[in-house]
Coordinates of C-alpha atoms in Angstrom, one line a residue:
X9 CA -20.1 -11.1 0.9
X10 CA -18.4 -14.0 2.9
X11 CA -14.8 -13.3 3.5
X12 CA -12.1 -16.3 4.2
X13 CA -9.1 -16.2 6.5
X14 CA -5.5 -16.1 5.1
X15 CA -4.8 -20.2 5.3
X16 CA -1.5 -22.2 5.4
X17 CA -2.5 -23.2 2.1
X18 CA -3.5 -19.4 0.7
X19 CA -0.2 -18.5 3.1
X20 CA 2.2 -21.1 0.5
X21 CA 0.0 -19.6 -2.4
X22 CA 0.7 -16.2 -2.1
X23 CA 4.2 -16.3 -0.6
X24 CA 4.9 -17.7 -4.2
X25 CA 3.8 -14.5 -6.0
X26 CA 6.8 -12.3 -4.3
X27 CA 10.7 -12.7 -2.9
X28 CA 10.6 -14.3 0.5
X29 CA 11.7 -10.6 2.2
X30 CA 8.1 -9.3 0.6
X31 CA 6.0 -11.5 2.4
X32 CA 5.2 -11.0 6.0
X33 CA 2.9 -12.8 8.8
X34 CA 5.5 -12.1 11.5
X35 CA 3.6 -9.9 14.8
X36 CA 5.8 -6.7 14.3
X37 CA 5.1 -6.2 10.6
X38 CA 1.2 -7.5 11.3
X39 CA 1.1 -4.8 14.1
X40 CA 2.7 -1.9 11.9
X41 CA 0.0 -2.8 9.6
X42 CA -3.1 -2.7 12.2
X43 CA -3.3 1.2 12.9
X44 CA -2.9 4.2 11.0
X45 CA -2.8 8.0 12.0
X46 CA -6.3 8.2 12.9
X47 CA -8.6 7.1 16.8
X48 CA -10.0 4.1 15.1
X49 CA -9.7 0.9 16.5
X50 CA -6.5 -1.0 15.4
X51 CA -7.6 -4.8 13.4
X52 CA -4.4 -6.7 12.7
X53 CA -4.4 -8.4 9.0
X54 CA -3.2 -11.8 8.7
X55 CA -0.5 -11.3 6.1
X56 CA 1.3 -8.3 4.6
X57 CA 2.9 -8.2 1.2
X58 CA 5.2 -5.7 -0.2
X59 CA 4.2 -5.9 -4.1
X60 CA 6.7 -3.6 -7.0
X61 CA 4.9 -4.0 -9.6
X62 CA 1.4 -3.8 -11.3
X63 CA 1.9 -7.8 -12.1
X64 CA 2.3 -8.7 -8.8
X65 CA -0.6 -6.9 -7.5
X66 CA -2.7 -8.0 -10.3
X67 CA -1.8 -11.4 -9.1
X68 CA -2.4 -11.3 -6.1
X69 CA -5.9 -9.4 -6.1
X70 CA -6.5 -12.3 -8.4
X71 CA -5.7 -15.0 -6.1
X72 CA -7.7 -13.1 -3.5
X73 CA -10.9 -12.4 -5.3
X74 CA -11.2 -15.7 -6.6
X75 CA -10.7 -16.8 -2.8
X76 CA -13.0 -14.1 -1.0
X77 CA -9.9 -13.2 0.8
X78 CA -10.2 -9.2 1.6
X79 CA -7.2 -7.0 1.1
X80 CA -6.7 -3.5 2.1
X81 CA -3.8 -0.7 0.2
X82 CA -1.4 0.2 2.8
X83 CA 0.7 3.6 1.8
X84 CA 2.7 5.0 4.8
X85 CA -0.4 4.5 7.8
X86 CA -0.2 8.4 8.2
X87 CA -4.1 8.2 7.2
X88 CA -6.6 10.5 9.4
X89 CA -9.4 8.6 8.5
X90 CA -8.8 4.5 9.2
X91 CA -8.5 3.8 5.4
X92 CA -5.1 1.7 5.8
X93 CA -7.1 0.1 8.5
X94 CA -7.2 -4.0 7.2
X95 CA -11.0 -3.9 9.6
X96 CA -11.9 -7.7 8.1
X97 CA -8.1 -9.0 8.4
X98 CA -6.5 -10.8 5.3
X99 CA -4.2 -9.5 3.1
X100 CA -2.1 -5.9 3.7
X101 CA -0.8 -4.5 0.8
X102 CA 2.1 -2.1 1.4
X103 CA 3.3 -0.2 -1.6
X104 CA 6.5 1.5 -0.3
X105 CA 8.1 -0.7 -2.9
X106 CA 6.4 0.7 -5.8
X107 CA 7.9 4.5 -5.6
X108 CA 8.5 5.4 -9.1
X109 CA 7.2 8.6 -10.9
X110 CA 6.3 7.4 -14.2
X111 CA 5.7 10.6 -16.0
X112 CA 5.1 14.2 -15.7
X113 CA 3.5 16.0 -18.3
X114 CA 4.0 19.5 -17.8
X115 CA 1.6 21.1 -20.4
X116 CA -1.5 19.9 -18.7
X117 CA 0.2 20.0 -14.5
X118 CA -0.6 16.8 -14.2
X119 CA 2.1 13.6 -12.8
X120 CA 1.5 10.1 -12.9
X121 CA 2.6 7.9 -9.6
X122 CA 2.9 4.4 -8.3
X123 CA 0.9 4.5 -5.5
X124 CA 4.0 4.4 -3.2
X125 CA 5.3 7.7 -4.0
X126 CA 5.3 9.9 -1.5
X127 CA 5.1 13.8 -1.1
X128 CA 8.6 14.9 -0.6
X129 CA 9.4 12.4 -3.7
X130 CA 6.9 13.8 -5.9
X131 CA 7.7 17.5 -4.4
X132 CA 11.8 17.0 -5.0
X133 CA 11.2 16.1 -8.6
X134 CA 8.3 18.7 -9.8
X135 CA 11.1 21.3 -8.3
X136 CA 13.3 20.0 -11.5
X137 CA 10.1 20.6 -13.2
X138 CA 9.6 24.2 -12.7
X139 CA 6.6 23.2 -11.0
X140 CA 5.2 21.9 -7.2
X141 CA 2.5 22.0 -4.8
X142 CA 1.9 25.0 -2.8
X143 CA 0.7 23.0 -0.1
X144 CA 3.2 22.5 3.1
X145 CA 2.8 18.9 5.4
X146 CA 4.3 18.4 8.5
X147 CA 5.2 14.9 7.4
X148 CA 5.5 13.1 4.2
X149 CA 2.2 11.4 4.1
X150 CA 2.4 8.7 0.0
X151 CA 0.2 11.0 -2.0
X152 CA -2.3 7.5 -2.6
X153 CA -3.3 6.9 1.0

C-alpha cells in the first residue's frame, strides 16, 4: 500500500478533530515522538495528536485510512523493540491523555485500561484491590506499548 504525507490540507483537517494544545507538528514534540527506548533508527512523524477518547481516535483513524495516511500508537516511548517508532512518518498518536482504568473485575484478575495507563497507575490502584503484579520495573513503562 501507498502511503500519503500529512498535507496542509490533512494538517487543517485533523487539527479540527482535537483542542488546539492536542495537536502538534512543532520539531520538539515531532522529535520526542521519533525514538523510543530501543537502537533502532529514529523516523520523525509529521504530526502528533494527543487523542482522550475512543471518538477521537475513531476519527481520526478514519480520516487516515480513508486518506492512506499511516499512523503509529505512541504510549510512553520506553519501548525495547522500535514499536512507537512512526518508520513511514504521518500521524503519532500519543495516548498519555487517555489514562483512565475503566474497570477491574476482581473475580476473574483481570482490569480493563485506556491504552494510556501506565504501570504505577494500574499498580497504585490494584493495591486498593487486594490485588497487583508481582513483577518490579525500573521505570513506569504504559502497560499498552
Amino acid at each position: 500500500m501507498k502511503f500519503n504525507p500529512v498535507t496542509e490540507v490533512h494538517t487543517a483537517e485533523l487539527k479540527s478533530m482535537v483542542t488546539p494544545d492536542r495537536f502538534s507538528t512543532g520539531e520538539s514534540n515531532l522529535n520526542l515522538h521519533s525514538k523510543d527506548q530501543s537502537h533502532h533508527k529514529a523516523s520523525r512523524p509529521e504530526a502528533v495528536m494527543w487523542p482522550v477518547d475512543r471518538r477521537e481516535v475513531s476519527d481520526i483513524l478514519k480520516y487516515a485510512n480513508e486518506h492512506h495516511i499511516p499512523v503509529t500508537g505512541w504510549g510512553a516511548g520506553t519501548s525495547l523493540e522500535g514499536n512507537p517508532i512512526p518508520v513511514r512518518a504521518g500521524i503519532v498518536l500519543d495516548f498519555s491523555h487517555m489514562n483512565q482504568i475503566l474497570e477491574i473485575r476482581e473475580e476473574d484478575f483481570q482490569t480493563d485500561v485506556e491504552p494510556g495507563v501506565g504501570y504505577a497507575i494500574s499498580m497504585k490502584h490494584s493495591d486498593t484491590k487486594a490485588f497487583s503484579s508481582r513483577q518490579i520495573r525500573g521505570h513506569q513503562p504504559p502497560l499498552a506499548g
